[in-house]
JSON list of C-alpha atoms in Angstrom, two decimals:
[
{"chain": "H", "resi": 1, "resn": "UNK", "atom": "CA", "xyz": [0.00, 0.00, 0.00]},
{"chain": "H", "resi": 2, "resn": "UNK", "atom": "CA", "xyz": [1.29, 2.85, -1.06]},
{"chain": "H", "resi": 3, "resn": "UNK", "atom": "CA", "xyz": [1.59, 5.61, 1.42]},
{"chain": "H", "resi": 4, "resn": "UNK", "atom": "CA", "xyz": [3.52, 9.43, 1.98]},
{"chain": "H", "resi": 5, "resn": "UNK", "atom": "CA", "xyz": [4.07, 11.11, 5.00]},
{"chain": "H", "resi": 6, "resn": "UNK", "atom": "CA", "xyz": [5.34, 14.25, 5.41]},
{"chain": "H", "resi": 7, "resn": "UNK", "atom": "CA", "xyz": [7.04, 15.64, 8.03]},
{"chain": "H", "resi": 8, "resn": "UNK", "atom": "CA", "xyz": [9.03, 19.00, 9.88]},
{"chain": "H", "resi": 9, "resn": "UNK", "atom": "CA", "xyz": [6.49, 21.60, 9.22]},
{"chain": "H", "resi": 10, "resn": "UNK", "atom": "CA", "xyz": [6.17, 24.38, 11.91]},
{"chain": "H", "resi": 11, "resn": "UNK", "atom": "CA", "xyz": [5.96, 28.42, 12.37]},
{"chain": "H", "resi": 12, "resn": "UNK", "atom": "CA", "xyz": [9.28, 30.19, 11.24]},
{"chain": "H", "resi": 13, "resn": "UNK", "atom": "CA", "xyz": [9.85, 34.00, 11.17]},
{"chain": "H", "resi": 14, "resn": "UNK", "atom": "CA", "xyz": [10.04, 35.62, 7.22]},
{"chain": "H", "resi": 15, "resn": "UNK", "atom": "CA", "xyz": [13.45, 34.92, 6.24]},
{"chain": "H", "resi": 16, "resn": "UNK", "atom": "CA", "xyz": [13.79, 31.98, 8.30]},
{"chain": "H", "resi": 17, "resn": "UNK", "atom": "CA", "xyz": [14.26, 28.13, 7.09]},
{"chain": "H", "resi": 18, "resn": "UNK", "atom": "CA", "xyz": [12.54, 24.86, 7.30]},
{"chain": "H", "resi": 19, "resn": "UNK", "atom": "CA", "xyz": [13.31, 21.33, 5.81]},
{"chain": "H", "resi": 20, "resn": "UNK", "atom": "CA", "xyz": [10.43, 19.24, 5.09]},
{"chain": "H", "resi": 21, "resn": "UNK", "atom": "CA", "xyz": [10.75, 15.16, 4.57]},
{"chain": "H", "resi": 22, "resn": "UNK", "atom": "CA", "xyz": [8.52, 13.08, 2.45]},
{"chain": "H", "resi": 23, "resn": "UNK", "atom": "CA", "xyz": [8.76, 9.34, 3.55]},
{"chain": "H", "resi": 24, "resn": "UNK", "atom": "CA", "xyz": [7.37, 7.24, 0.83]},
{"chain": "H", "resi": 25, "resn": "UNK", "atom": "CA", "xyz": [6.39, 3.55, 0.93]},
{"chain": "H", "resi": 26, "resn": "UNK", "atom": "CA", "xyz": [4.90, 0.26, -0.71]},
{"chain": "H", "resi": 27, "resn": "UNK", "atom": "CA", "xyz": [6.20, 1.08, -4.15]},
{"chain": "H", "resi": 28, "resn": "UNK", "atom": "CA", "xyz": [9.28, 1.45, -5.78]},
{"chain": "H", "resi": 29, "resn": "UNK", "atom": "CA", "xyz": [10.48, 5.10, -5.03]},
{"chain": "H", "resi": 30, "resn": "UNK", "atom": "CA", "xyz": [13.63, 5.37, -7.05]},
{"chain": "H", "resi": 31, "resn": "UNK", "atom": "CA", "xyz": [11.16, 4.50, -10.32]},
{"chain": "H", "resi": 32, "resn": "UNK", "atom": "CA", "xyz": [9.32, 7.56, -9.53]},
{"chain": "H", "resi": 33, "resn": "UNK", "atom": "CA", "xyz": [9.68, 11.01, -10.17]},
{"chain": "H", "resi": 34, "resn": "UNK", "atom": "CA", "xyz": [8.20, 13.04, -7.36]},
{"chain": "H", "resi": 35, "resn": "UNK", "atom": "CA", "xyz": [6.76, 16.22, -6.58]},
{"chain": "H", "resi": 36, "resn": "UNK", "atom": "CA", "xyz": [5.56, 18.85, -3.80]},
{"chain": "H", "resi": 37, "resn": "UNK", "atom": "CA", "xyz": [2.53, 20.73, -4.07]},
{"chain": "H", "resi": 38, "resn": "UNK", "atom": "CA", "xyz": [1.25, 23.48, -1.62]},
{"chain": "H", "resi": 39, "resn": "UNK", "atom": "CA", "xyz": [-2.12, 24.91, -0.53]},
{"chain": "H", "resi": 40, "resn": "UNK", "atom": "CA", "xyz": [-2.02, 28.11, 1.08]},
{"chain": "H", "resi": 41, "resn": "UNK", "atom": "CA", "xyz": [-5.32, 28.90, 3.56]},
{"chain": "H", "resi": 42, "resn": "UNK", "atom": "CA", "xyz": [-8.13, 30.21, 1.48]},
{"chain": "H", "resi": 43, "resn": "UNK", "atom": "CA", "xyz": [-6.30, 29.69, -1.97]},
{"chain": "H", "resi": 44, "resn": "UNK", "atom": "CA", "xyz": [-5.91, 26.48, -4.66]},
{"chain": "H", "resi": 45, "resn": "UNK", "atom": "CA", "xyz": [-3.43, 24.41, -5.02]},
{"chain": "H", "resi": 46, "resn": "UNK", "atom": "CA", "xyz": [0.02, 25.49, -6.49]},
{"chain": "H", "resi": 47, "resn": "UNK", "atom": "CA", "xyz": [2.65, 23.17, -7.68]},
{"chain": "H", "resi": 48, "resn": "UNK", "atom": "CA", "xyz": [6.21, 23.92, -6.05]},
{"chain": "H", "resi": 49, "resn": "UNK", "atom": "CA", "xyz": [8.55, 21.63, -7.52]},
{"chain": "H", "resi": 50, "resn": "UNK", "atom": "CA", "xyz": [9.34, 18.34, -8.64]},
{"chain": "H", "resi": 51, "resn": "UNK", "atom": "CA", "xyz": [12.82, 15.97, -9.28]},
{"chain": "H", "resi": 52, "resn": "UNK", "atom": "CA", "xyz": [13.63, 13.10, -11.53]},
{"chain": "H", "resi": 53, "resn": "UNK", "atom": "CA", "xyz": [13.69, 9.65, -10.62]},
{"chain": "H", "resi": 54, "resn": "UNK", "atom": "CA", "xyz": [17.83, 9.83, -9.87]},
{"chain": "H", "resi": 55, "resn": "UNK", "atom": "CA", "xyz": [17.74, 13.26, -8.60]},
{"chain": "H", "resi": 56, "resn": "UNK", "atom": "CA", "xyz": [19.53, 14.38, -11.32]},
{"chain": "H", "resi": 57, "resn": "UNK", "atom": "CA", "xyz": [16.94, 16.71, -13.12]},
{"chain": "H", "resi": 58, "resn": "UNK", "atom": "CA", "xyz": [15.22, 18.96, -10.80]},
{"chain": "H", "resi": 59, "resn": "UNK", "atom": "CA", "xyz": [12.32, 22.03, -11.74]},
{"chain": "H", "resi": 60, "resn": "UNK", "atom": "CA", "xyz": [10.49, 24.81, -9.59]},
{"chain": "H", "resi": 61, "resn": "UNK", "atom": "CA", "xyz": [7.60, 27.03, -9.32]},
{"chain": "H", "resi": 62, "resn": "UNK", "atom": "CA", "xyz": [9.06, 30.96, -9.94]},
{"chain": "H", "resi": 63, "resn": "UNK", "atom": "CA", "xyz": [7.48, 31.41, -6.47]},
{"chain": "H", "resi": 64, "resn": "UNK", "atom": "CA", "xyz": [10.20, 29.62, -5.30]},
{"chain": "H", "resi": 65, "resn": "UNK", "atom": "CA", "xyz": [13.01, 29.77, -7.30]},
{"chain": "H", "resi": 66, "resn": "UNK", "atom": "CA", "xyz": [16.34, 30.13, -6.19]},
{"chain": "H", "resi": 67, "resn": "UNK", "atom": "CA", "xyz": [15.05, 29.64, -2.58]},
{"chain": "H", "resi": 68, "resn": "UNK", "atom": "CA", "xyz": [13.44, 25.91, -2.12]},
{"chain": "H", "resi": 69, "resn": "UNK", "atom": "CA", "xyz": [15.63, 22.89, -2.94]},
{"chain": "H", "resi": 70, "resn": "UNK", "atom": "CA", "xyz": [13.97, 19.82, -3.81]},
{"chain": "H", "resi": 71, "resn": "UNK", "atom": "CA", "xyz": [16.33, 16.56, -3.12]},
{"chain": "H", "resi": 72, "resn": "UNK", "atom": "CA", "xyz": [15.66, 12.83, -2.19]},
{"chain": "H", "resi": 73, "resn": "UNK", "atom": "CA", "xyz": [17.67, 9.84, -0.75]},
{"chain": "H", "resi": 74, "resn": "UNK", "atom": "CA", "xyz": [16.64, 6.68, -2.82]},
{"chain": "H", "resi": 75, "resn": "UNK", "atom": "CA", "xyz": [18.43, 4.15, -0.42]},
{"chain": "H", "resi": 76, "resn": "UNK", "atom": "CA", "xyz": [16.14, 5.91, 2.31]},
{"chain": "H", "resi": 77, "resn": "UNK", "atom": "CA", "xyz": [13.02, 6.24, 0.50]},
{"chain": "H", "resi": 78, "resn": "UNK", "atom": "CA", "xyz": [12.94, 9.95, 1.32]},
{"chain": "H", "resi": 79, "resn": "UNK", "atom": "CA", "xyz": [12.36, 13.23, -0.56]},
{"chain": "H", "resi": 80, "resn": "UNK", "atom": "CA", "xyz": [13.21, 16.54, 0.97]},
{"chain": "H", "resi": 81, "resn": "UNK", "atom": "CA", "xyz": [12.31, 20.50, 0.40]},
{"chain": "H", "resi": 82, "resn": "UNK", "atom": "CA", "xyz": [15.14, 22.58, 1.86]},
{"chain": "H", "resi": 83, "resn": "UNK", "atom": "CA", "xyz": [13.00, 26.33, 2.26]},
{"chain": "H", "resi": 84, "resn": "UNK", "atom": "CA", "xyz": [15.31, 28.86, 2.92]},
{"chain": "H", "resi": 85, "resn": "UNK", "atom": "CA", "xyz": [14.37, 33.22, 2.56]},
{"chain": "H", "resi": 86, "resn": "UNK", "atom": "CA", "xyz": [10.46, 32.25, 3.81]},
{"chain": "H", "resi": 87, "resn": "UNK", "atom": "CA", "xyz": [7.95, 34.37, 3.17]},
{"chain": "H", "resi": 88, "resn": "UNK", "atom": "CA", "xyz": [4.28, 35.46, 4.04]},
{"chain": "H", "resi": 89, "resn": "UNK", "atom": "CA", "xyz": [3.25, 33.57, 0.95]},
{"chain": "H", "resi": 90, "resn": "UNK", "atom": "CA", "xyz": [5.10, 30.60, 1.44]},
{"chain": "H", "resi": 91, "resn": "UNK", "atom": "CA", "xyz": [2.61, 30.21, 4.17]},
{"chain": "H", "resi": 92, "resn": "UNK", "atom": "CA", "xyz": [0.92, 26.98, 3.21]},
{"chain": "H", "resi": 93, "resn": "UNK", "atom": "CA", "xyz": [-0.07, 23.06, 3.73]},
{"chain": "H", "resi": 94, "resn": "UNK", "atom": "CA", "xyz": [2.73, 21.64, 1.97]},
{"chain": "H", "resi": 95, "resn": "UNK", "atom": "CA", "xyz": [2.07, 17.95, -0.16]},
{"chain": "H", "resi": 96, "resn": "UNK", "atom": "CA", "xyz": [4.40, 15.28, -1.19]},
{"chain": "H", "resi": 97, "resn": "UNK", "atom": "CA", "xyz": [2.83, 13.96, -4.07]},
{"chain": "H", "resi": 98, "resn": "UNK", "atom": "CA", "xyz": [4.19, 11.27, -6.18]},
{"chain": "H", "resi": 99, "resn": "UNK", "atom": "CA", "xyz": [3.83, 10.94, -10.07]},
{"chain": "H", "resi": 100, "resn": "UNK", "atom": "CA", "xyz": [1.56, 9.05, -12.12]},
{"chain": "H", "resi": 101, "resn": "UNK", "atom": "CA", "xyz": [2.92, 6.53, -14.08]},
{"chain": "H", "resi": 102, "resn": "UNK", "atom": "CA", "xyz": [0.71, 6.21, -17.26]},
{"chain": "H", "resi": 103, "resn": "UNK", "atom": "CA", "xyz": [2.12, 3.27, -20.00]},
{"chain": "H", "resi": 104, "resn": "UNK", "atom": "CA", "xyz": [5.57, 3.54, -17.99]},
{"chain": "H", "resi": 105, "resn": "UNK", "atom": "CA", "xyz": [6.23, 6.90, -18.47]},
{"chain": "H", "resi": 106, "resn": "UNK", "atom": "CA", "xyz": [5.82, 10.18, -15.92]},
{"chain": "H", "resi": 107, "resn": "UNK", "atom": "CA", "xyz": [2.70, 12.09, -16.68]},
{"chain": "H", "resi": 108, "resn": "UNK", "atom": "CA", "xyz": [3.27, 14.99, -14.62]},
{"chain": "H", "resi": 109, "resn": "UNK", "atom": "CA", "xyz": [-0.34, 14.25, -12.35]},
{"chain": "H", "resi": 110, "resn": "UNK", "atom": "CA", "xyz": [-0.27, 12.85, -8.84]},
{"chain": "H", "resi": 111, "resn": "UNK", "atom": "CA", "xyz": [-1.95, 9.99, -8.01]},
{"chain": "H", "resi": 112, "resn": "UNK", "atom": "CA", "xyz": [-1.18, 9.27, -4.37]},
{"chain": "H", "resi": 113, "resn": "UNK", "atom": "CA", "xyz": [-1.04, 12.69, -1.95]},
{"chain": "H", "resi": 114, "resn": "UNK", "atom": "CA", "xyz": [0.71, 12.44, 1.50]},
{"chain": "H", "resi": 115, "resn": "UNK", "atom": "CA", "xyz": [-1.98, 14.28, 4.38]},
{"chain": "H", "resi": 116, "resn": "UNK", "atom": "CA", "xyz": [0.40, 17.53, 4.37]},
{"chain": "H", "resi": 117, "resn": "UNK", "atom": "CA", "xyz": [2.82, 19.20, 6.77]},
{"chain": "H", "resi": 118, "resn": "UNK", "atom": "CA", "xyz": [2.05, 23.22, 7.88]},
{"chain": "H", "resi": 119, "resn": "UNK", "atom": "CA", "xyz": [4.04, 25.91, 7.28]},
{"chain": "H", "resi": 120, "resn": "UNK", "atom": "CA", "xyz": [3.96, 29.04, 9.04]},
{"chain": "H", "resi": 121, "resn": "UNK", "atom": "CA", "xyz": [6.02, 32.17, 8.32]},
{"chain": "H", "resi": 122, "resn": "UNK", "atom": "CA", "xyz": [4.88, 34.98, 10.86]},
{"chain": "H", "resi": 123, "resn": "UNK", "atom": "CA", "xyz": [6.88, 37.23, 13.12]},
{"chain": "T", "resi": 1, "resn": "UNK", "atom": "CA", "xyz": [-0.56, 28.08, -18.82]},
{"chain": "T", "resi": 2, "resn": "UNK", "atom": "CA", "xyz": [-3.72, 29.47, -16.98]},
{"chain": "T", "resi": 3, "resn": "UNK", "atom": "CA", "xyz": [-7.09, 27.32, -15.83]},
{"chain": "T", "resi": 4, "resn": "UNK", "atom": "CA", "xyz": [-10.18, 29.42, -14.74]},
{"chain": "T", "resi": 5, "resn": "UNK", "atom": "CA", "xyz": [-12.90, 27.12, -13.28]},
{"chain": "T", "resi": 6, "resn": "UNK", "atom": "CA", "xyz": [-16.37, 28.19, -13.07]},
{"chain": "T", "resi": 7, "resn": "UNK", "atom": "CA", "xyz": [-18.71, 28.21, -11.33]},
{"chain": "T", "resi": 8, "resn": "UNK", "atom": "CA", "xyz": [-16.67, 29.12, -7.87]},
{"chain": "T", "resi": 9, "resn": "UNK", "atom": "CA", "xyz": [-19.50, 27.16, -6.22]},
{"chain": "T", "resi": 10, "resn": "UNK", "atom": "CA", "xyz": [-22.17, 24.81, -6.98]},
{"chain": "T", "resi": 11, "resn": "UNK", "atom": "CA", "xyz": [-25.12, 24.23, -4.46]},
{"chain": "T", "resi": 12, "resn": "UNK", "atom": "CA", "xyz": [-26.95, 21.01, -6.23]},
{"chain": "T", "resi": 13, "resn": "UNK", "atom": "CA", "xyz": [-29.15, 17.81, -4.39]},
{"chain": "T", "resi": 14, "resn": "UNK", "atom": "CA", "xyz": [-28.58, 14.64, -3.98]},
{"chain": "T", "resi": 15, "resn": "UNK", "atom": "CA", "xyz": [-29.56, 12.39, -6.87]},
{"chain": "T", "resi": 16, "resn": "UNK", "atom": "CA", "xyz": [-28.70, 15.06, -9.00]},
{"chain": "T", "resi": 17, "resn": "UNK", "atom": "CA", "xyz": [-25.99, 15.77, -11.77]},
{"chain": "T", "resi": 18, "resn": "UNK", "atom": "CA", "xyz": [-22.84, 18.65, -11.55]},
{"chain": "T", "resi": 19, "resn": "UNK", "atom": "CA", "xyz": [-20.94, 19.68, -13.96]},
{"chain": "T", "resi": 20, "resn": "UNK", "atom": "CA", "xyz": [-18.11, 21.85, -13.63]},
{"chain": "T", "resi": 21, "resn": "UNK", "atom": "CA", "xyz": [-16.14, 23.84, -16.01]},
{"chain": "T", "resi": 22, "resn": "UNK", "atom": "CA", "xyz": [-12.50, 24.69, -16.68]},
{"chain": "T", "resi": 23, "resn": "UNK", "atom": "CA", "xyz": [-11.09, 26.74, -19.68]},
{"chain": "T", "resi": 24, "resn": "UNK", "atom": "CA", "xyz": [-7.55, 27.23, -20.68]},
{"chain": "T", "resi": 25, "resn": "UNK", "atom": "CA", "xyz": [-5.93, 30.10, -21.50]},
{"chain": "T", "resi": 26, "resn": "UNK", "atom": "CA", "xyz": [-4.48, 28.26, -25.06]},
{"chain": "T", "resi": 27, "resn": "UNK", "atom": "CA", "xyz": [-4.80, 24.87, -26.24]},
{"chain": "T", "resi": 28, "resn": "UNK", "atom": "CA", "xyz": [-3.50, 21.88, -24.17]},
{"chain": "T", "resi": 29, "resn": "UNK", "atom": "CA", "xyz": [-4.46, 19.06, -26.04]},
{"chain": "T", "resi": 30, "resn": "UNK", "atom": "CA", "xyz": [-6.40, 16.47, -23.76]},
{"chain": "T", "resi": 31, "resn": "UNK", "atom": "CA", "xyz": [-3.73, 16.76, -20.87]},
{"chain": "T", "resi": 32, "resn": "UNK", "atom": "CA", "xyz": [-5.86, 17.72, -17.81]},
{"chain": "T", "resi": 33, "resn": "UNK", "atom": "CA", "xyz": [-6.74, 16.27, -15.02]},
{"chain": "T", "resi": 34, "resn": "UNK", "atom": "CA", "xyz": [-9.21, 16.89, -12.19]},
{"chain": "T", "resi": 35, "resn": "UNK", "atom": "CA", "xyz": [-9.00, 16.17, -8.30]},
{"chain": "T", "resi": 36, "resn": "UNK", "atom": "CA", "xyz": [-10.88, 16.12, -5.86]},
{"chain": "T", "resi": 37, "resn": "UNK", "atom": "CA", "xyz": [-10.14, 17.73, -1.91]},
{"chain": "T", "resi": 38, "resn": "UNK", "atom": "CA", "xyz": [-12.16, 17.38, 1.31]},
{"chain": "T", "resi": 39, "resn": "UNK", "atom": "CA", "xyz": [-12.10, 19.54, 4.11]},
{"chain": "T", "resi": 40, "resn": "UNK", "atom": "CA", "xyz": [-8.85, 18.03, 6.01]},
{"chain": "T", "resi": 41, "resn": "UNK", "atom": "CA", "xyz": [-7.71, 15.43, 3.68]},
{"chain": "T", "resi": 42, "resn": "UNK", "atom": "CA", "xyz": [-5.25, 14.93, 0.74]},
{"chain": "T", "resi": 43, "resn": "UNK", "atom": "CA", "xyz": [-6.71, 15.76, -2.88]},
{"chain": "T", "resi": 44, "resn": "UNK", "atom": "CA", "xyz": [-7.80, 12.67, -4.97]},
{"chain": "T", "resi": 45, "resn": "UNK", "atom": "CA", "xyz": [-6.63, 12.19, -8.46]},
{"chain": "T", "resi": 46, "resn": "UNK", "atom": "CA", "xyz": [-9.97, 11.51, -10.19]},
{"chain": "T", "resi": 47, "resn": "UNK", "atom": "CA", "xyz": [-9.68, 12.00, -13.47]},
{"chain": "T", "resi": 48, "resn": "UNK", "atom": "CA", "xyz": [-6.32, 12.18, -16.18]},
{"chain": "T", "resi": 49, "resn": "UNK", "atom": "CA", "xyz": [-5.92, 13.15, -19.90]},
{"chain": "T", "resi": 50, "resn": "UNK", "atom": "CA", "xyz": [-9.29, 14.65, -20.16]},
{"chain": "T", "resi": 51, "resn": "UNK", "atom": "CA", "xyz": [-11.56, 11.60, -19.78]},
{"chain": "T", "resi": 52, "resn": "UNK", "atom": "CA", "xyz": [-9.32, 8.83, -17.93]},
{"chain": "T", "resi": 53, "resn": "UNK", "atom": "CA", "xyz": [-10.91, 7.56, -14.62]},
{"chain": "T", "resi": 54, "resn": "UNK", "atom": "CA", "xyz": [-8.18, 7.01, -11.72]},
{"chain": "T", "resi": 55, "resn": "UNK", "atom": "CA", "xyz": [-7.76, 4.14, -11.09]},
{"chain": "T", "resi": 56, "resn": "UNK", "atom": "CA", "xyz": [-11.27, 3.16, -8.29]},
{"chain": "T", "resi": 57, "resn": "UNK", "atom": "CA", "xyz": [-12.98, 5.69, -9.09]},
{"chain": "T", "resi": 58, "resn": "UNK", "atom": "CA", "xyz": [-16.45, 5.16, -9.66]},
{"chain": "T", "resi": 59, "resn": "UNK", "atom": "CA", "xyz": [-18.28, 5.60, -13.11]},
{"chain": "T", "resi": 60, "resn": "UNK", "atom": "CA", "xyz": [-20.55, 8.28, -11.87]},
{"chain": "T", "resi": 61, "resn": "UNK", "atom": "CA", "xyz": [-17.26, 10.98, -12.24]},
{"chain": "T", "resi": 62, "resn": "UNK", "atom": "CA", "xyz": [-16.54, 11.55, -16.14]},
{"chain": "T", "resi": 63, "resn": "UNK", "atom": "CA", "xyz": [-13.79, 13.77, -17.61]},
{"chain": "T", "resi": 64, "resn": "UNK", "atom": "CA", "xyz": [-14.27, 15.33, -21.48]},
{"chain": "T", "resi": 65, "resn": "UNK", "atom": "CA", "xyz": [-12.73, 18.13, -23.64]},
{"chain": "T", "resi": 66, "resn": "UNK", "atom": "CA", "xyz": [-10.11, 18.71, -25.44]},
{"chain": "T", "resi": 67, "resn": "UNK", "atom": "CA", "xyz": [-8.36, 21.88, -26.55]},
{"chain": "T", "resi": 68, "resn": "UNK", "atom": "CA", "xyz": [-9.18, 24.75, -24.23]},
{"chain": "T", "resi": 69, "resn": "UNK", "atom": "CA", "xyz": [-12.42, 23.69, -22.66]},
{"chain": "T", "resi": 70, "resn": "UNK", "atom": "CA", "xyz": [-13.05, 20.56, -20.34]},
{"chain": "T", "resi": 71, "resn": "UNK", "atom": "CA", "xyz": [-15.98, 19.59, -18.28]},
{"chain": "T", "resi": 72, "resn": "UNK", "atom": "CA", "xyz": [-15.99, 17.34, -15.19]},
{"chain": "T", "resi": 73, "resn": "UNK", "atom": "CA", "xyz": [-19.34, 15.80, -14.87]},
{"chain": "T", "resi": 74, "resn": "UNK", "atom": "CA", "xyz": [-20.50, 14.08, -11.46]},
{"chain": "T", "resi": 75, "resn": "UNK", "atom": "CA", "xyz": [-24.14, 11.86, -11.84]},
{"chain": "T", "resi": 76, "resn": "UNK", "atom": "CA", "xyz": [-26.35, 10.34, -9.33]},
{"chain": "T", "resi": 77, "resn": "UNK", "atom": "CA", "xyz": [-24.56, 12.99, -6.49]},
{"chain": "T", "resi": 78, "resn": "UNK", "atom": "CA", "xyz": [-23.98, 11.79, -3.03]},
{"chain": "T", "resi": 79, "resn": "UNK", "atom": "CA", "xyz": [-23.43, 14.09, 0.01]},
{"chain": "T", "resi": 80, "resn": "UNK", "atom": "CA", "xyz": [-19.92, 12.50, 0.31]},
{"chain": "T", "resi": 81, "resn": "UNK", "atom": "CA", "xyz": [-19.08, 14.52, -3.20]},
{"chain": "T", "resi": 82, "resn": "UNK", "atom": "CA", "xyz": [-19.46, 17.44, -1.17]},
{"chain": "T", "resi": 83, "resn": "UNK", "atom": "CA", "xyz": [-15.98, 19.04, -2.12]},
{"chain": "T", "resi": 84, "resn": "UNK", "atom": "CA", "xyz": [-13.21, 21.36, -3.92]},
{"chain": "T", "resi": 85, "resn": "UNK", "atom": "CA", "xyz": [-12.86, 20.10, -7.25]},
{"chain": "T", "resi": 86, "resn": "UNK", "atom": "CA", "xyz": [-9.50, 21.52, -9.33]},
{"chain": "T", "resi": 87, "resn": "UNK", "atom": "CA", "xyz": [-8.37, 20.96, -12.85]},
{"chain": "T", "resi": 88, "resn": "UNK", "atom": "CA", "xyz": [-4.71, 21.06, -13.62]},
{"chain": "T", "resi": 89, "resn": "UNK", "atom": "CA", "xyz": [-2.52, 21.25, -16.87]},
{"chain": "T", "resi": 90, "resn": "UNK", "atom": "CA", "xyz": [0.30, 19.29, -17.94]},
{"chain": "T", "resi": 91, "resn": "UNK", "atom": "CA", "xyz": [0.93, 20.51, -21.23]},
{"chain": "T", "resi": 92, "resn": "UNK", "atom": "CA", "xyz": [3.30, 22.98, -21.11]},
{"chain": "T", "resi": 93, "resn": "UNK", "atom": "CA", "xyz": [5.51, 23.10, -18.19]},
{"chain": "T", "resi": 94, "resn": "UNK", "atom": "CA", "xyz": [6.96, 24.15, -15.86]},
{"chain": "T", "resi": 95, "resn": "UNK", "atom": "CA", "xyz": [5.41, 24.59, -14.28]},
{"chain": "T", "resi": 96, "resn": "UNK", "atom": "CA", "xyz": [2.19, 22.44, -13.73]},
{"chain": "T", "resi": 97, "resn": "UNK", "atom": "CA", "xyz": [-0.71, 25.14, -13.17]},
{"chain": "T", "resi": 98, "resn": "UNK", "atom": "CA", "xyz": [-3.73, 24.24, -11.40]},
{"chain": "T", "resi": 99, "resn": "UNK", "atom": "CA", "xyz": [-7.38, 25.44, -11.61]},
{"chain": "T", "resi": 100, "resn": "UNK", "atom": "CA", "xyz": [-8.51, 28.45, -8.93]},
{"chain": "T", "resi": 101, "resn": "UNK", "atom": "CA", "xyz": [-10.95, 25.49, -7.81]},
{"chain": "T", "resi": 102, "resn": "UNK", "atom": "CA", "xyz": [-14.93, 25.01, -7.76]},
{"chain": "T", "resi": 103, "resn": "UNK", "atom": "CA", "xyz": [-16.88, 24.35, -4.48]},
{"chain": "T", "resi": 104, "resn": "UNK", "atom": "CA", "xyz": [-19.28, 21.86, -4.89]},
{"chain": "T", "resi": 105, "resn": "UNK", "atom": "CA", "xyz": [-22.06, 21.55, -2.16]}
]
């Protein structure tokens, strides 16, 4: 069964940092590219980033750009969002989401959502 | 890439059908896909390229379009649809763009 949890969410003053953790199981993680996805209160979703299956290849939201680092560990099952210069607006739910494999290939969708770790940049 | 979803709410019955609307801003071919979020939990992927159900979800959600204008149609509703809905684009990226969202009650 395939499940995400994410993890090290909190309250951080603006300009502060934060690392979040994604710990996937029950599939295969290096075979998957994955992504996170954010939902600040009162808005939609907004897609942050997302990084190849080898960690090699890695793209971002110009919200974040140049300030959020998407990683993972394959031999620990475990992707990571390194959020350094936080903002107001970076206030959010933040998602590990992992890609949907259609015929073999990504599809840039999600198909299996972790339940979300808070994020809270205030003074 | 940008997805405006209308109506922002939809207040419909039980038994009855929604549909809900989402327009891009230029042609993305058939590659949209619609979730579903309820209050406290993780959004659902429902439906992919346009009219492909997820895999367990039920019949009574159906995807179409193509182009710039999709439809998400829900039959035979159940209180348990109550929800956001949002459409997203994978067309042209990055990045992936998501809909503004539709309430459905």
């Amino acid at each position: 069964q395939v499940s995400l949890v994410e993890s090290g969410g909190g309250v951080v003053q603006p300009g502060g940092s934060l690392r979040l953790s994604c710990a996937a199981s029950g599939f295969t993680f290096s075979d998957y590219v994955m992504h996170w996805v954010r939902r600040a209160p009162g808005k939609g979703l907004e897609w942050v980033a997302l990084i190849w299956f080898d960690g090699n290849t890695r793209h971002y939201a110009e919200s974040v750009q140049g300030r959020f680092t998407i990683s993972r560990d394959n031999s620990k099952h475990t992707m990571y969002l390194q959020m350094n210069s936080l903002r107001g607006e970076d206030t959010a739910m933040y998602y590990c989401a992992r890609d949907h494999e259609i015929a073999g290939r990504m599809s840039l969708t999600f198909d299996f959502w972790g339940q979300g770790t808070p994020v809270t940049v205030s003074s | 890439i940008v997805l405006t979803q209308s109506p922002a709410t939809l207040s419909l019955s039980p038994g009855e059908s929604a549909t809900l609307s989402c327009r891009a801003s230029r042609s993305i071919s058939t590659y949209l896909a619609w979730y579903q979020q309820k209050p406290g939990q993780a959004p659902r992927l429902l439906i992919y390229d346009s009219s492909n159900r997820a895999s367990g979800i039920p019949a009574r959600f159906s995807g179409s379009g193509s182009g710039t204008d999709f439809t998400l149609t829900i039959s035979s509703l159940e209180p348990e649809d109550s929800a956001f809905y949002y459409c997203q684009q994978r067309y042209n990226w990055p990045p992936i763009t998501f809909g503004q969202g539709s309430r459905l009650e």
